[in-house]
Amino acid sequence: KLWCILLVVCFLHSTLSLSSSSSRSSSSSSSYNKTQQRLPGAIIIGVRKGGTRALLEMLNLHPDVEMAKAEVHYFNVEEHYRRGLDWYRSQMPLTSSGQLTLEKTPGYFASPPVPERVWNMNPAVRLLLIVRDPAVRLISDYTQVLHNRLTRHKPYQPLEELLLHNGQIDPGYKALQRSLYYHHLTQWLDVFPKKQIHVVDGDALIRDPFRELRKAERFLKLSPRINPDNFYLNTTKGFYCLLSDGHDKCLDESKGRPHAPLSAQALRKLCRYFEQPNKMFFEMIGRSFSWC
C-alpha cells in the first residue's frame, strides 16, 4: 500500500510540474508576441519639405514597419521633452516584438540639442535623412508658410523680400539656414557614426520610389517586401500613389502644390550661394546630386 501511495504522489507531482512548465512556456510565448508601444528603432530626422511624409508612408507599406501617425516633436520641443520617455513611448503605435517602430519629425535635423538627446534614448537607433535640391526645398518651405498665412487671412512678405537684403542673399533667413545640410549633418556626425545615418535622395524618391525604398529596406535590416507593384503614378500631380492589399492611398492635397514665384535672377544668386555648402555636404556623405 505504501508503494502505491508513493507512486500516486510521484505521478501527481510530475503532472503538476509539466502543467506548470507548460503554463510558463505559454505565458512566455504570449508575452513575446504581445503587442505594445515601443520606442522607435528608426527615426526620419529630416529634412523639412524634403519628402519625409512620402518616405514614411512608403516604408509603412512593409509589414514589419509600424509608424507613429503624427509628428511627435519630442526631442526638439522642450515642453514635450520634459515629459520624459514614457510620454514619448505613449505616442508610438502598437507593435509586436519583431516589428520596427518608425517615427518622423523633420524639425529634428536642424535642432542643435536633438542629436545627443536621441543618442541618450537609443545609441543604436537608425536615422533616415531625406534631402532634395536645397533651393527647391527653400521655395517649398516658403510656399507652405505662405499658404498657412493666407489660409488664416494674414499677410506675408514675398519670397524675394525675405531672401534678399540690399540685393544679396540674406544668410539670416530661416528657410535658407534649414537648407545648409552640411552644417546640420555635422552636429549629427559629432554624436552618431556615419553608418547609422542613411541619406535618401528625395528627388529620386519622386521619380522612382522603388529603388530608394529598396536601399532603405537594406539599411533598416528589413526583408525585401516592398515591390514596384506597390506604386502607380498620379499623372495629375506627378506623384506616385501607394497600393497595398487592394487599397490605394495618395499623399494629401498639399503635395504637388505650385511653388511661390521667384525671379530667375534671384534663383541664380541662391544657387551660387549654395555651391560651396552643397560641395561640403557631398564630401561628408560620399556622394553627389545634380542640384540647381
Tab-separated table of C-alpha atoms in Angstrom:
chain	number	residue	atom	x	y	z
A	1	LYS	CA	0.000	0.000	0.000
A	2	LEU	CA	2.819	2.365	0.882
A	3	TRP	CA	4.371	1.810	-2.560
A	4	CYS	CA	1.053	2.582	-4.234
A	5	ILE	CA	0.710	5.810	-2.298
A	6	LEU	CA	4.278	6.851	-3.233
A	7	LEU	CA	3.632	6.098	-6.915
A	8	VAL	CA	0.463	8.203	-6.889
A	9	VAL	CA	2.288	11.117	-5.208
A	10	CYS	CA	5.147	10.966	-7.724
A	11	PHE	CA	2.682	10.853	-10.631
A	12	LEU	CA	0.756	13.861	-9.338
A	13	HIS	CA	3.983	15.822	-8.736
A	14	SER	CA	5.220	15.050	-12.260
A	15	THR	CA	1.872	16.041	-13.785
A	16	LEU	CA	1.750	19.313	-11.863
A	17	SER	CA	5.348	20.148	-12.851
A	18	LEU	CA	4.621	19.546	-16.524
A	19	SER	CA	1.464	21.632	-16.303
A	20	SER	CA	3.336	24.467	-14.572
A	21	SER	CA	6.157	24.317	-17.122
A	22	SER	CA	3.656	24.351	-19.993
A	23	SER	CA	1.859	27.302	-18.425
A	24	ARG	CA	5.109	29.250	-18.054
A	25	SER	CA	6.093	28.443	-21.644
A	26	SER	CA	2.680	29.541	-22.901
A	27	SER	CA	2.857	32.722	-20.816
A	28	SER	CA	6.367	33.465	-22.090
A	29	SER	CA	5.285	32.910	-25.698
A	30	SER	CA	2.223	35.112	-25.170
A	31	SER	CA	4.417	37.808	-23.647
A	32	TYR	CA	6.844	37.563	-26.587
A	33	ASN	CA	4.072	38.013	-29.158
A	34	LYS	CA	2.178	40.650	-27.200
A	35	THR	CA	1.731	43.992	-28.926
A	36	GLN	CA	2.847	47.047	-27.016
A	37	GLN	CA	4.102	50.574	-27.537
A	38	ARG	CA	7.838	50.605	-28.051
A	39	LEU	CA	10.427	53.348	-28.510
A	40	PRO	CA	11.354	53.789	-32.187
A	41	GLY	CA	14.098	51.678	-33.686
A	42	ALA	CA	14.403	54.178	-36.550
A	43	ILE	CA	13.628	57.881	-36.978
A	44	ILE	CA	13.237	60.022	-40.088
A	45	ILE	CA	15.047	63.130	-38.818
A	46	GLY	CA	14.518	65.436	-41.810
A	47	VAL	CA	14.695	67.482	-43.846
A	48	ARG	CA	11.678	69.724	-43.692
A	49	LYS	CA	9.923	69.828	-47.107
A	50	GLY	CA	12.269	67.126	-48.300
A	51	GLY	CA	9.716	64.330	-48.666
A	52	THR	CA	9.588	62.960	-45.109
A	53	ARG	CA	5.852	62.187	-45.226
A	54	ALA	CA	6.187	60.339	-48.538
A	55	LEU	CA	9.129	58.317	-47.196
A	56	LEU	CA	7.236	57.435	-44.013
A	57	GLU	CA	4.083	56.329	-45.827
A	58	MET	CA	6.076	54.296	-48.344
A	59	LEU	CA	8.103	52.491	-45.673
A	60	ASN	CA	4.862	51.760	-43.848
A	61	LEU	CA	3.919	49.506	-46.782
A	62	HIS	CA	6.327	46.993	-45.234
A	63	PRO	CA	4.507	44.517	-42.976
A	64	ASP	CA	7.265	44.726	-40.354
A	65	VAL	CA	7.021	48.528	-40.030
A	66	GLU	CA	4.546	50.477	-37.900
A	67	MET	CA	4.641	54.264	-37.913
A	68	ALA	CA	3.705	56.993	-35.472
A	69	LYS	CA	0.742	58.700	-37.120
A	70	ALA	CA	1.742	62.282	-36.270
A	71	GLU	CA	4.987	64.206	-35.897
A	72	VAL	CA	5.858	63.875	-32.221
A	73	HIS	CA	8.408	66.722	-31.860
A	74	TYR	CA	9.677	65.091	-28.679
A	75	PHE	CA	13.386	65.848	-28.961
A	76	ASN	CA	13.097	69.403	-30.328
A	77	VAL	CA	10.257	70.874	-28.233
A	78	GLU	CA	11.233	71.499	-24.607
A	79	GLU	CA	7.691	71.125	-23.287
A	80	HIS	CA	7.481	67.648	-24.827
A	81	TYR	CA	10.997	66.599	-23.852
A	82	ARG	CA	10.354	67.423	-20.198
A	83	ARG	CA	7.518	64.872	-20.209
A	84	GLY	CA	10.070	62.066	-20.468
A	85	LEU	CA	10.452	58.805	-22.367
A	86	ASP	CA	7.252	57.284	-21.023
A	87	TRP	CA	5.290	60.079	-22.701
A	88	TYR	CA	7.297	59.644	-25.904
A	89	ARG	CA	6.627	55.901	-25.883
A	90	SER	CA	2.917	56.578	-25.429
A	91	GLN	CA	2.905	58.404	-28.794
A	92	MET	CA	4.114	55.282	-30.617
A	93	PRO	CA	1.977	52.640	-32.374
A	94	LEU	CA	1.358	49.147	-31.009
A	95	THR	CA	3.907	46.677	-32.374
A	96	SER	CA	4.884	43.063	-31.847
A	97	SER	CA	8.444	42.185	-30.896
A	98	GLY	CA	9.527	41.555	-34.482
A	99	GLN	CA	8.275	44.854	-35.892
A	100	LEU	CA	10.100	48.149	-36.347
A	101	THR	CA	8.607	51.294	-34.811
A	102	LEU	CA	9.236	54.311	-37.066
A	103	GLU	CA	8.795	57.986	-36.218
A	104	LYS	CA	9.360	61.078	-38.329
A	105	THR	CA	9.786	64.690	-37.259
A	106	PRO	CA	11.640	66.795	-39.872
A	107	GLY	CA	12.320	69.501	-37.283
A	108	TYR	CA	14.850	67.217	-35.591
A	109	PHE	CA	17.558	67.642	-38.233
A	110	ALA	CA	18.231	71.354	-37.726
A	111	SER	CA	17.735	71.464	-33.939
A	112	PRO	CA	21.114	71.528	-32.091
A	113	PRO	CA	20.080	69.676	-28.882
A	114	VAL	CA	18.437	66.777	-30.717
A	115	PRO	CA	21.362	64.501	-31.738
A	116	GLU	CA	22.585	63.983	-28.174
A	117	ARG	CA	19.041	63.521	-26.883
A	118	VAL	CA	18.333	60.849	-29.495
A	119	TRP	CA	21.612	59.121	-28.632
A	120	ASN	CA	20.670	59.087	-24.951
A	121	MET	CA	17.346	57.465	-25.892
A	122	ASN	CA	18.979	54.730	-28.005
A	123	PRO	CA	22.597	54.815	-29.270
A	124	ALA	CA	21.762	52.089	-31.809
A	125	VAL	CA	18.767	53.853	-33.389
A	126	ARG	CA	18.891	54.070	-37.198
A	127	LEU	CA	18.420	57.508	-38.740
A	128	LEU	CA	16.987	58.407	-42.148
A	129	LEU	CA	17.710	61.779	-43.722
A	130	ILE	CA	15.876	62.629	-46.940
A	131	VAL	CA	17.226	65.580	-48.931
A	132	ARG	CA	16.377	67.402	-52.126
A	133	ASP	CA	17.779	70.374	-54.053
A	134	PRO	CA	18.256	72.965	-51.252
A	135	ALA	CA	16.989	75.824	-53.424
A	136	VAL	CA	13.803	73.900	-54.279
A	137	ARG	CA	13.430	72.895	-50.620
A	138	LEU	CA	13.679	76.568	-49.559
A	139	ILE	CA	10.995	77.641	-52.046
A	140	SER	CA	8.746	74.784	-50.917
A	141	ASP	CA	9.330	75.782	-47.283
A	142	TYR	CA	8.292	79.356	-48.034
A	143	THR	CA	5.280	78.175	-50.057
A	144	GLN	CA	3.958	76.161	-47.120
A	145	VAL	CA	4.293	79.082	-44.703
A	146	LEU	CA	2.685	81.409	-47.257
A	147	HIS	CA	-0.245	79.021	-47.729
A	148	ASN	CA	-0.766	78.754	-43.960
A	149	ARG	CA	-0.710	82.533	-43.570
A	150	LEU	CA	-3.140	83.122	-46.426
A	151	THR	CA	-5.481	80.457	-45.061
A	152	ARG	CA	-5.649	82.444	-41.813
A	153	HIS	CA	-6.039	85.706	-43.772
A	154	LYS	CA	-2.697	87.022	-42.546
A	155	PRO	CA	-0.263	88.969	-44.748
A	156	TYR	CA	3.167	87.604	-45.623
A	157	GLN	CA	6.136	89.133	-47.422
A	158	PRO	CA	7.040	87.990	-50.944
A	159	LEU	CA	9.849	85.420	-51.016
A	160	GLU	CA	12.311	87.750	-52.706
A	161	GLU	CA	11.962	90.347	-49.922
A	162	LEU	CA	12.776	87.704	-47.298
A	163	LEU	CA	15.584	86.091	-49.274
A	164	LEU	CA	17.477	89.195	-50.407
A	165	HIS	CA	18.875	92.118	-48.429
A	166	ASN	CA	20.337	95.005	-50.454
A	167	GLY	CA	20.361	92.737	-53.486
A	168	GLN	CA	22.339	89.946	-51.757
A	169	ILE	CA	21.301	86.665	-50.174
A	170	ASP	CA	20.381	87.216	-46.528
A	171	PRO	CA	22.110	84.420	-44.527
A	172	GLY	CA	19.780	85.105	-41.590
A	173	TYR	CA	16.664	83.904	-43.428
A	174	LYS	CA	15.464	80.806	-41.532
A	175	ALA	CA	14.368	78.843	-44.588
A	176	LEU	CA	17.844	79.390	-46.069
A	177	GLN	CA	19.522	78.105	-42.913
A	178	ARG	CA	17.481	74.906	-42.992
A	179	SER	CA	18.930	74.184	-46.458
A	180	LEU	CA	22.536	74.244	-45.201
A	181	TYR	CA	22.623	70.470	-44.916
A	182	TYR	CA	26.350	70.152	-44.196
A	183	HIS	CA	26.052	72.391	-41.120
A	184	HIS	CA	23.276	70.346	-39.502
A	185	LEU	CA	24.724	66.966	-40.500
A	186	THR	CA	27.986	67.936	-38.787
A	187	GLN	CA	26.111	68.108	-35.480
A	188	TRP	CA	24.699	64.616	-36.009
A	189	LEU	CA	28.063	63.151	-37.005
A	190	ASP	CA	29.568	64.571	-33.817
A	191	VAL	CA	27.307	62.117	-31.965
A	192	PHE	CA	26.446	59.242	-34.331
A	193	PRO	CA	28.702	57.198	-36.630
A	194	LYS	CA	28.040	57.748	-40.333
A	195	LYS	CA	26.904	54.133	-40.791
A	196	GLN	CA	23.816	54.851	-38.659
A	197	ILE	CA	22.614	57.677	-40.929
A	198	HIS	CA	21.143	56.801	-44.320
A	199	VAL	CA	20.674	59.610	-46.850
A	200	VAL	CA	17.646	59.236	-49.112
A	201	ASP	CA	17.529	61.097	-52.433
A	202	GLY	CA	14.197	62.935	-52.227
A	203	ASP	CA	14.169	63.816	-55.923
A	204	ALA	CA	14.782	60.162	-56.879
A	205	LEU	CA	12.028	59.065	-54.471
A	206	ILE	CA	9.564	61.107	-56.542
A	207	ARG	CA	10.849	59.784	-59.893
A	208	ASP	CA	11.402	56.134	-58.956
A	209	PRO	CA	10.323	55.321	-55.371
A	210	PHE	CA	11.041	51.592	-55.527
A	211	ARG	CA	14.825	51.956	-55.933
A	212	GLU	CA	15.148	54.330	-52.978
A	213	LEU	CA	12.916	52.170	-50.791
A	214	ARG	CA	14.926	49.040	-51.531
A	215	LYS	CA	18.037	50.859	-50.269
A	216	ALA	CA	16.150	51.974	-47.165
A	217	GLU	CA	14.959	48.394	-46.516
A	218	ARG	CA	18.553	47.180	-46.573
A	219	PHE	CA	19.668	49.961	-44.228
A	220	LEU	CA	16.853	49.168	-41.797
A	221	LYS	CA	17.700	45.443	-41.988
A	222	LEU	CA	14.214	44.630	-43.268
A	223	SER	CA	13.411	41.749	-45.568
A	224	PRO	CA	12.672	42.975	-49.143
A	225	ARG	CA	8.876	43.120	-49.097
A	226	ILE	CA	8.098	46.417	-50.912
A	227	ASN	CA	7.909	45.977	-54.688
A	228	PRO	CA	7.175	48.047	-57.831
A	229	ASP	CA	3.544	46.918	-57.838
A	230	ASN	CA	3.010	48.967	-54.660
A	231	PHE	CA	3.118	52.199	-56.699
A	232	TYR	CA	1.251	53.880	-59.514
A	233	LEU	CA	1.775	57.340	-60.972
A	234	ASN	CA	-0.834	60.025	-60.340
A	235	THR	CA	-0.489	61.814	-63.683
A	236	THR	CA	-2.415	64.860	-62.447
A	237	LYS	CA	0.056	65.682	-59.675
A	238	GLY	CA	3.109	63.878	-60.981
A	239	PHE	CA	3.486	61.918	-57.718
A	240	TYR	CA	3.319	58.203	-57.095
A	241	CYS	CA	0.407	56.842	-55.060
A	242	LEU	CA	0.592	53.700	-52.941
A	243	LEU	CA	-1.093	50.331	-53.426
A	244	SER	CA	-1.348	47.697	-50.697
A	245	ASP	CA	-3.769	44.777	-50.287
A	246	GLY	CA	-6.019	46.180	-52.993
A	247	HIS	CA	-6.259	49.619	-51.362
A	248	ASP	CA	-4.699	52.757	-52.779
A	249	LYS	CA	-3.520	55.863	-50.964
A	250	CYS	CA	-2.276	59.194	-52.304
A	251	LEU	CA	-0.468	61.834	-50.290
A	252	ASP	CA	-2.565	64.775	-49.100
A	253	GLU	CA	-3.520	67.716	-51.287
A	254	SER	CA	-0.609	69.889	-50.105
A	255	LYS	CA	1.792	67.630	-52.039
A	256	GLY	CA	2.340	68.960	-55.517
A	257	ARG	CA	1.160	72.452	-54.600
A	258	PRO	CA	2.526	75.067	-57.079
A	259	HIS	CA	5.584	76.841	-55.696
A	260	ALA	CA	5.672	80.545	-54.988
A	261	PRO	CA	7.346	82.558	-57.763
A	262	LEU	CA	10.999	83.575	-57.622
A	263	SER	CA	12.739	85.607	-60.310
A	264	ALA	CA	15.416	83.929	-62.433
A	265	GLN	CA	17.993	86.442	-61.152
A	266	ALA	CA	17.219	85.693	-57.502
A	267	LEU	CA	17.303	81.943	-58.195
A	268	ARG	CA	20.761	82.260	-59.796
A	269	LYS	CA	22.029	84.089	-56.717
A	270	LEU	CA	20.528	81.414	-54.489
A	271	CYS	CA	22.154	78.613	-56.468
A	272	ARG	CA	25.550	80.332	-56.336
A	273	TYR	CA	25.141	80.766	-52.574
A	274	PHE	CA	24.557	77.032	-52.157
A	275	GLU	CA	27.507	75.906	-54.329
A	276	GLN	CA	30.080	75.648	-51.525
A	277	PRO	CA	27.717	74.339	-48.802
A	278	ASN	CA	26.494	71.661	-51.211
A	279	LYS	CA	30.054	70.643	-52.071
A	280	MET	CA	30.844	70.266	-48.368
A	281	PHE	CA	27.721	68.154	-47.871
A	282	PHE	CA	28.621	65.888	-50.816
A	283	GLU	CA	32.084	65.316	-49.340
A	284	MET	CA	30.562	64.406	-45.977
A	285	ILE	CA	28.217	61.744	-47.373
A	286	GLY	CA	30.486	60.468	-50.149
A	287	ARG	CA	28.026	61.063	-52.996
A	288	SER	CA	26.681	63.989	-55.005
A	289	PHE	CA	23.397	65.179	-56.502
A	290	SER	CA	22.523	67.294	-59.550
A	291	TRP	CA	21.193	70.346	-57.732
A	292	CYS	CA	20.450	73.790	-59.164
